[in-house]
Amino acid sequence: MLADDADPGLAAEKLIHPQFPRSAAYDPVWQGRYAMGPNPLWLAESLAELLDLAPGMRVLDLGCGRATSSIFLAKEFGVDVVAADLWVRPEENWARIIDAGVQSQVMPIHAEAHDLKFAHEYFDLIISLDAYQYFGTDDLYLGYLQQFLAPDGVLGIVVMGLTKELNGVVPEHLADGWKWDFHAFHSPQWWREHLCRSGLMTVEHADLLPDGWRHWMRWHELGAQAAEPEWRDFCAGWVRRFAIDAGLTLGLPRVVARKNQSL
């Protein structure tokens, strides 16, 4: 997202934060240049707080984007990651993986979320950061995805979402920027009920990432000043909307669910 001439000092101001000490060790320009939405390292670190990660665990990073979250998890926790994305070419991600020195732990692949070519029960953990809202709202999708989790395996997501359900009524201060696919945004309670409904998973945690709306806003503040020029007005518009909303409507739901062992 960041332009090639982005100011490193500005990137550090917006992307180094005491709430995320592990992420702070990574070059903020690198974080900003390869992010495709709210800082994926922050999302990964916040989700990791709720997980029992251990070296050698098999992890699917579903909708990994430019694989910075996959690299982060491999380096910080020693897990083995399949970095799966539809829009970013695996050879592009592979170059970043090699540069980060985790080529023995992270494998990039091209994959569509409904067409995964893995052995059933292969993964100990499936994570999805700022992606699951675009395919996981389907009532039938969890039944498909859980096949790839080992017995007692875990699904962890952090998504762009809501503090409470809108029931089709978009607040006036957000309406001018609201896109049709934002109707996939939901609250933590909605996600809890959605993932529990099938009886396939037990939700162990569902909340809003603390200060998530502020972190989301910081991402747009950076973009308004240092993104590629075609994105700056878009980001500035969302800075304005976030400032008005102030966490009333928008946030980052964080959910962890465990596969029921009886399956």
mmCIF file of C-alpha atoms in Angstrom:
data_model
loop_
_atom_site.group_PDB
_atom_site.id
_atom_site.type_symbol
_atom_site.label_atom_id
_atom_site.label_comp_id
_atom_site.label_asym_id
_atom_site.label_seq_id
_atom_site.Cartn_x
_atom_site.Cartn_y
_atom_site.Cartn_z
ATOM 1 C CA MET A 1 0.000 0.000 0.000
ATOM 2 C CA LEU A 2 2.746 2.486 0.887
ATOM 3 C CA ALA A 3 4.349 4.469 -1.893
ATOM 4 C CA ASP A 4 8.009 3.764 -2.623
ATOM 5 C CA ASP A 5 9.014 7.152 -1.192
ATOM 6 C CA ALA A 6 7.031 6.755 2.050
ATOM 7 C CA ASP A 7 8.575 8.499 5.041
ATOM 8 C CA PRO A 8 10.009 5.840 7.419
ATOM 9 C CA GLY A 9 9.379 8.135 10.371
ATOM 10 C CA LEU A 10 5.702 8.430 9.528
ATOM 11 C CA ALA A 11 5.439 4.657 9.035
ATOM 12 C CA ALA A 12 7.028 4.113 12.442
ATOM 13 C CA GLU A 13 4.669 6.629 14.062
ATOM 14 C CA LYS A 14 1.598 4.817 12.706
ATOM 15 C CA LEU A 15 2.739 1.180 12.779
ATOM 16 C CA ILE A 16 4.821 0.871 15.943
ATOM 17 C CA HIS A 17 2.573 0.572 18.985
ATOM 18 C CA PRO A 18 3.154 -0.644 22.568
ATOM 19 C CA GLN A 19 0.112 -2.917 22.371
ATOM 20 C CA PHE A 20 2.021 -4.988 19.786
ATOM 21 C CA PRO A 21 5.611 -5.419 21.031
ATOM 22 C CA ARG A 22 6.460 -8.366 18.768
ATOM 23 C CA SER A 23 5.317 -6.491 15.659
ATOM 24 C CA ALA A 24 7.376 -3.479 16.721
ATOM 25 C CA ALA A 25 10.554 -5.424 15.936
ATOM 26 C CA TYR A 26 9.686 -5.465 12.221
ATOM 27 C CA ASP A 27 10.529 -2.675 9.776
ATOM 28 C CA PRO A 28 7.441 -0.421 9.723
ATOM 29 C CA VAL A 29 7.945 0.438 6.051
ATOM 30 C CA TRP A 30 7.959 -3.296 5.266
ATOM 31 C CA GLN A 31 4.793 -3.721 7.340
ATOM 32 C CA GLY A 32 3.023 -0.908 5.520
ATOM 33 C CA ARG A 33 4.238 -1.690 2.024
ATOM 34 C CA TYR A 34 2.955 -5.259 2.041
ATOM 35 C CA ALA A 35 -0.235 -4.875 4.054
ATOM 36 C CA MET A 36 -3.552 -4.941 2.216
ATOM 37 C CA GLY A 37 -5.673 -3.596 5.083
ATOM 38 C CA PRO A 38 -5.340 -3.001 8.830
ATOM 39 C CA ASN A 39 -1.825 -4.086 9.832
ATOM 40 C CA PRO A 40 -1.818 -7.910 9.536
ATOM 41 C CA LEU A 41 1.072 -8.225 11.997
ATOM 42 C CA TRP A 42 -1.056 -6.510 14.642
ATOM 43 C CA LEU A 43 -3.974 -8.791 13.838
ATOM 44 C CA ALA A 44 -1.759 -11.875 14.024
ATOM 45 C CA GLU A 45 -0.178 -10.788 17.300
ATOM 46 C CA SER A 46 -3.558 -10.001 18.870
ATOM 47 C CA LEU A 47 -4.920 -13.395 17.819
ATOM 48 C CA ALA A 48 -1.800 -15.212 19.033
ATOM 49 C CA GLU A 49 -2.568 -13.944 22.554
ATOM 50 C CA LEU A 50 -5.547 -16.319 22.543
ATOM 51 C CA LEU A 51 -3.804 -19.353 21.045
ATOM 52 C CA ASP A 52 -1.433 -22.014 22.326
ATOM 53 C CA LEU A 53 1.146 -21.806 19.554
ATOM 54 C CA ALA A 54 4.074 -24.214 19.611
ATOM 55 C CA PRO A 55 6.964 -24.982 17.240
ATOM 56 C CA GLY A 56 6.053 -27.477 14.555
ATOM 57 C CA MET A 57 2.320 -26.813 14.590
ATOM 58 C CA ARG A 58 0.760 -26.932 11.117
ATOM 59 C CA VAL A 59 -1.042 -23.660 10.366
ATOM 60 C CA LEU A 60 -3.109 -22.553 7.380
ATOM 61 C CA ASP A 61 -3.075 -18.763 6.887
ATOM 62 C CA LEU A 62 -6.194 -18.483 4.730
ATOM 63 C CA GLY A 63 -6.336 -15.298 2.691
ATOM 64 C CA CYS A 64 -2.781 -14.404 3.693
ATOM 65 C CA GLY A 65 -2.417 -11.517 1.251
ATOM 66 C CA ARG A 66 1.264 -10.736 0.880
ATOM 67 C CA ALA A 67 2.156 -13.320 3.555
ATOM 68 C CA THR A 68 3.539 -10.957 6.193
ATOM 69 C CA SER A 69 1.334 -12.612 8.821
ATOM 70 C CA SER A 70 2.641 -16.034 7.763
ATOM 71 C CA ILE A 71 6.222 -14.825 8.064
ATOM 72 C CA PHE A 72 5.489 -13.277 11.460
ATOM 73 C CA LEU A 73 3.956 -16.460 12.892
ATOM 74 C CA ALA A 74 6.812 -18.614 11.621
ATOM 75 C CA LYS A 75 9.500 -16.318 13.016
ATOM 76 C CA GLU A 76 7.826 -15.568 16.334
ATOM 77 C CA PHE A 77 6.368 -18.962 17.237
ATOM 78 C CA GLY A 78 8.221 -21.529 15.128
ATOM 79 C CA VAL A 79 5.067 -22.858 13.461
ATOM 80 C CA ASP A 80 4.907 -24.272 9.931
ATOM 81 C CA VAL A 81 2.578 -22.217 7.754
ATOM 82 C CA VAL A 82 0.825 -22.714 4.441
ATOM 83 C CA ALA A 83 0.292 -19.172 3.134
ATOM 84 C CA ALA A 84 -2.779 -19.413 0.895
ATOM 85 C CA ASP A 85 -4.158 -16.548 -1.167
ATOM 86 C CA LEU A 86 -6.248 -16.077 -4.294
ATOM 87 C CA TRP A 87 -5.080 -12.631 -5.397
ATOM 88 C CA VAL A 88 -1.332 -12.556 -4.670
ATOM 89 C CA ARG A 89 0.876 -14.825 -6.757
ATOM 90 C CA PRO A 90 2.742 -17.454 -4.711
ATOM 91 C CA GLU A 91 6.038 -16.621 -6.427
ATOM 92 C CA GLU A 92 5.678 -13.026 -5.219
ATOM 93 C CA ASN A 93 5.113 -14.225 -1.656
ATOM 94 C CA TRP A 94 7.932 -16.757 -1.977
ATOM 95 C CA ALA A 95 10.423 -13.954 -2.623
ATOM 96 C CA ARG A 96 9.358 -12.256 0.626
ATOM 97 C CA ILE A 97 9.494 -15.556 2.500
ATOM 98 C CA ILE A 98 13.053 -16.214 1.332
ATOM 99 C CA ASP A 99 14.081 -12.674 2.183
ATOM 100 C CA ALA A 100 12.718 -13.213 5.719
ATOM 101 C CA GLY A 101 14.683 -16.458 6.075
ATOM 102 C CA VAL A 102 11.679 -18.701 6.807
ATOM 103 C CA GLN A 103 11.585 -20.701 3.578
ATOM 104 C CA SER A 104 11.776 -23.967 5.547
ATOM 105 C CA GLN A 105 8.625 -23.005 7.497
ATOM 106 C CA VAL A 106 6.330 -21.131 5.110
ATOM 107 C CA MET A 107 4.947 -22.492 1.840
ATOM 108 C CA PRO A 108 3.016 -20.073 -0.402
ATOM 109 C CA ILE A 109 0.233 -21.421 -2.576
ATOM 110 C CA HIS A 110 -2.511 -20.107 -4.851
ATOM 111 C CA ALA A 111 -5.873 -21.167 -3.432
ATOM 112 C CA GLU A 112 -9.536 -20.258 -3.477
ATOM 113 C CA ALA A 113 -11.225 -20.647 -0.104
ATOM 114 C CA HIS A 114 -13.854 -23.054 -1.463
ATOM 115 C CA ASP A 115 -11.371 -25.242 -3.330
ATOM 116 C CA LEU A 116 -8.655 -26.326 -0.905
ATOM 117 C CA LYS A 117 -6.462 -29.280 -1.873
ATOM 118 C CA PHE A 118 -5.381 -30.495 1.551
ATOM 119 C CA ALA A 119 -5.694 -33.783 3.380
ATOM 120 C CA HIS A 120 -8.554 -33.837 5.822
ATOM 121 C CA GLU A 121 -7.512 -33.208 9.455
ATOM 122 C CA TYR A 122 -4.106 -31.885 8.338
ATOM 123 C CA PHE A 123 -3.955 -28.535 10.163
ATOM 124 C CA ASP A 124 -3.697 -27.890 13.880
ATOM 125 C CA LEU A 125 -4.792 -24.299 13.344
ATOM 126 C CA ILE A 126 -6.478 -22.310 10.600
ATOM 127 C CA ILE A 127 -6.261 -18.533 10.860
ATOM 128 C CA SER A 128 -7.804 -15.879 8.671
ATOM 129 C CA LEU A 129 -6.979 -12.201 9.084
ATOM 130 C CA ASP A 130 -9.123 -9.548 7.402
ATOM 131 C CA ALA A 131 -10.431 -12.167 4.954
ATOM 132 C CA TYR A 132 -12.892 -14.578 6.561
ATOM 133 C CA GLN A 133 -15.752 -12.090 6.333
ATOM 134 C CA TYR A 134 -15.701 -12.411 2.544
ATOM 135 C CA PHE A 135 -16.353 -16.163 2.418
ATOM 136 C CA GLY A 136 -17.075 -17.408 5.942
ATOM 137 C CA THR A 137 -20.512 -15.842 6.363
ATOM 138 C CA ASP A 138 -21.979 -18.636 4.208
ATOM 139 C CA ASP A 139 -23.986 -20.947 6.496
ATOM 140 C CA LEU A 140 -22.384 -24.002 4.874
ATOM 141 C CA TYR A 141 -18.768 -22.867 4.722
ATOM 142 C CA LEU A 142 -17.698 -23.981 8.199
ATOM 143 C CA GLY A 143 -18.817 -27.509 7.394
ATOM 144 C CA TYR A 144 -16.395 -27.479 4.493
ATOM 145 C CA LEU A 145 -13.472 -25.796 6.261
ATOM 146 C CA GLN A 146 -13.519 -27.855 9.462
ATOM 147 C CA GLN A 147 -12.676 -30.978 7.449
ATOM 148 C CA PHE A 148 -9.104 -29.719 7.220
ATOM 149 C CA LEU A 149 -8.720 -29.261 10.988
ATOM 150 C CA ALA A 150 -7.292 -32.015 13.134
ATOM 151 C CA PRO A 151 -9.507 -33.328 15.950
ATOM 152 C CA ASP A 152 -9.505 -30.597 18.601
ATOM 153 C CA GLY A 153 -8.040 -28.188 16.001
ATOM 154 C CA VAL A 154 -8.689 -24.455 16.201
ATOM 155 C CA LEU A 155 -10.021 -21.763 13.883
ATOM 156 C CA GLY A 156 -8.959 -18.193 14.713
ATOM 157 C CA ILE A 157 -10.138 -15.103 12.858
ATOM 158 C CA VAL A 158 -9.808 -11.346 13.092
ATOM 159 C CA VAL A 159 -12.082 -9.509 10.686
ATOM 160 C CA MET A 160 -13.270 -6.049 9.824
ATOM 161 C CA GLY A 161 -16.663 -5.766 11.436
ATOM 162 C CA LEU A 162 -19.147 -4.145 13.746
ATOM 163 C CA THR A 163 -19.713 -3.529 17.423
ATOM 164 C CA LYS A 164 -23.375 -4.509 16.967
ATOM 165 C CA GLU A 165 -25.567 -5.608 14.093
ATOM 166 C CA LEU A 166 -26.930 -2.871 11.822
ATOM 167 C CA ASN A 167 -29.969 -4.818 10.588
ATOM 168 C CA GLY A 168 -29.682 -3.147 7.211
ATOM 169 C CA VAL A 169 -29.542 0.430 8.519
ATOM 170 C CA VAL A 170 -26.165 2.057 7.804
ATOM 171 C CA PRO A 171 -25.396 5.081 10.022
ATOM 172 C CA GLU A 172 -25.547 8.357 8.144
ATOM 173 C CA HIS A 173 -21.918 9.245 8.898
ATOM 174 C CA LEU A 174 -20.757 6.026 7.201
ATOM 175 C CA ALA A 175 -23.226 5.866 4.332
ATOM 176 C CA ASP A 176 -21.198 7.787 1.748
ATOM 177 C CA GLY A 177 -18.356 5.255 1.975
ATOM 178 C CA TRP A 178 -20.378 2.078 2.492
ATOM 179 C CA LYS A 179 -19.920 -0.567 -0.223
ATOM 180 C CA TRP A 180 -22.273 -3.448 -0.937
ATOM 181 C CA ASP A 181 -19.811 -6.049 0.352
ATOM 182 C CA PHE A 182 -19.577 -4.300 3.737
ATOM 183 C CA HIS A 183 -22.817 -6.097 4.545
ATOM 184 C CA ALA A 184 -20.511 -9.033 5.338
ATOM 185 C CA PHE A 185 -19.345 -7.066 8.395
ATOM 186 C CA HIS A 186 -20.743 -8.471 11.629
ATOM 187 C CA SER A 187 -20.371 -8.233 15.409
ATOM 188 C CA PRO A 188 -18.530 -10.668 17.710
ATOM 189 C CA GLN A 189 -21.874 -11.974 18.981
ATOM 190 C CA TRP A 190 -23.033 -12.641 15.429
ATOM 191 C CA TRP A 191 -19.840 -14.576 14.734
ATOM 192 C CA ARG A 192 -20.238 -16.569 17.955
ATOM 193 C CA GLU A 193 -23.752 -17.622 17.015
ATOM 194 C CA HIS A 194 -22.803 -18.256 13.390
ATOM 195 C CA LEU A 195 -19.897 -20.557 14.231
ATOM 196 C CA CYS A 196 -21.765 -22.417 16.985
ATOM 197 C CA ARG A 197 -24.985 -22.982 15.048
ATOM 198 C CA SER A 198 -23.830 -26.096 13.201
ATOM 199 C CA GLY A 199 -22.574 -27.869 16.310
ATOM 200 C CA LEU A 200 -19.271 -28.493 14.540
ATOM 201 C CA MET A 201 -17.247 -25.980 16.585
ATOM 202 C CA THR A 202 -17.273 -24.550 20.093
ATOM 203 C CA VAL A 203 -16.462 -20.848 20.311
ATOM 204 C CA GLU A 204 -13.967 -20.247 23.096
ATOM 205 C CA HIS A 205 -13.521 -16.508 22.628
ATOM 206 C CA ALA A 206 -15.362 -13.730 20.784
ATOM 207 C CA ASP A 207 -14.684 -10.062 21.397
ATOM 208 C CA LEU A 208 -13.577 -6.844 19.781
ATOM 209 C CA LEU A 209 -9.841 -6.361 19.524
ATOM 210 C CA PRO A 210 -9.105 -3.717 22.183
ATOM 211 C CA ASP A 211 -8.933 -0.293 20.518
ATOM 212 C CA GLY A 212 -9.383 -2.038 17.180
ATOM 213 C CA TRP A 213 -11.202 0.888 15.598
ATOM 214 C CA ARG A 214 -8.297 3.170 16.509
ATOM 215 C CA HIS A 215 -5.803 0.743 14.948
ATOM 216 C CA TRP A 216 -7.951 0.533 11.837
ATOM 217 C CA MET A 217 -8.084 4.332 11.729
ATOM 218 C CA ARG A 218 -4.290 4.603 12.141
ATOM 219 C CA TRP A 219 -3.900 2.433 9.073
ATOM 220 C CA HIS A 220 -5.978 4.889 7.060
ATOM 221 C CA GLU A 221 -4.142 7.861 8.567
ATOM 222 C CA LEU A 222 -0.917 6.400 7.225
ATOM 223 C CA GLY A 223 -2.520 5.718 3.859
ATOM 224 C CA ALA A 224 -3.897 9.249 3.575
ATOM 225 C CA GLN A 225 -0.361 10.602 3.753
ATOM 226 C CA ALA A 226 1.867 7.877 2.332
ATOM 227 C CA ALA A 227 -0.133 5.448 0.187
ATOM 228 C CA GLU A 228 0.101 5.288 -3.563
ATOM 229 C CA PRO A 229 -1.601 8.506 -4.780
ATOM 230 C CA GLU A 230 -4.730 6.781 -6.070
ATOM 231 C CA TRP A 231 -5.507 5.521 -2.544
ATOM 232 C CA ARG A 232 -4.967 8.693 -0.539
ATOM 233 C CA ASP A 233 -8.428 10.227 -0.950
ATOM 234 C CA PHE A 234 -10.031 6.886 -0.108
ATOM 235 C CA CYS A 235 -8.015 6.658 3.102
ATOM 236 C CA ALA A 236 -8.659 10.289 4.043
ATOM 237 C CA GLY A 237 -12.392 9.694 3.695
ATOM 238 C CA TRP A 238 -12.215 6.798 6.115
ATOM 239 C CA VAL A 239 -10.135 8.769 8.600
ATOM 240 C CA ARG A 240 -12.966 11.298 8.663
ATOM 241 C CA ARG A 241 -15.627 8.615 9.136
ATOM 242 C CA PHE A 242 -13.691 6.827 11.880
ATOM 243 C CA ALA A 243 -13.200 10.111 13.729
ATOM 244 C CA ILE A 244 -16.963 10.669 13.747
ATOM 245 C CA ASP A 245 -17.855 7.068 14.553
ATOM 246 C CA ALA A 246 -15.265 6.776 17.380
ATOM 247 C CA GLY A 247 -15.843 3.067 17.906
ATOM 248 C CA LEU A 248 -19.635 3.262 18.027
ATOM 249 C CA THR A 249 -20.185 1.105 14.947
ATOM 250 C CA LEU A 250 -16.911 -0.213 13.513
ATOM 251 C CA GLY A 251 -14.372 -2.535 15.099
ATOM 252 C CA LEU A 252 -12.288 -5.652 14.615
ATOM 253 C CA PRO A 253 -14.021 -8.817 15.886
ATOM 254 C CA ARG A 254 -11.625 -11.510 17.133
ATOM 255 C CA VAL A 255 -12.946 -15.061 17.395
ATOM 256 C CA VAL A 256 -11.431 -18.425 18.368
ATOM 257 C CA ALA A 257 -13.374 -21.668 17.905
ATOM 258 C CA ARG A 258 -12.337 -25.275 18.548
ATOM 259 C CA LYS A 259 -13.426 -28.293 16.527
ATOM 260 C CA ASN A 260 -15.594 -30.614 18.539
ATOM 261 C CA GLN A 261 -13.701 -33.835 19.200
ATOM 262 C CA SER A 262 -16.757 -36.032 18.697
ATOM 263 C CA LEU A 263 -16.747 -35.305 14.954
#
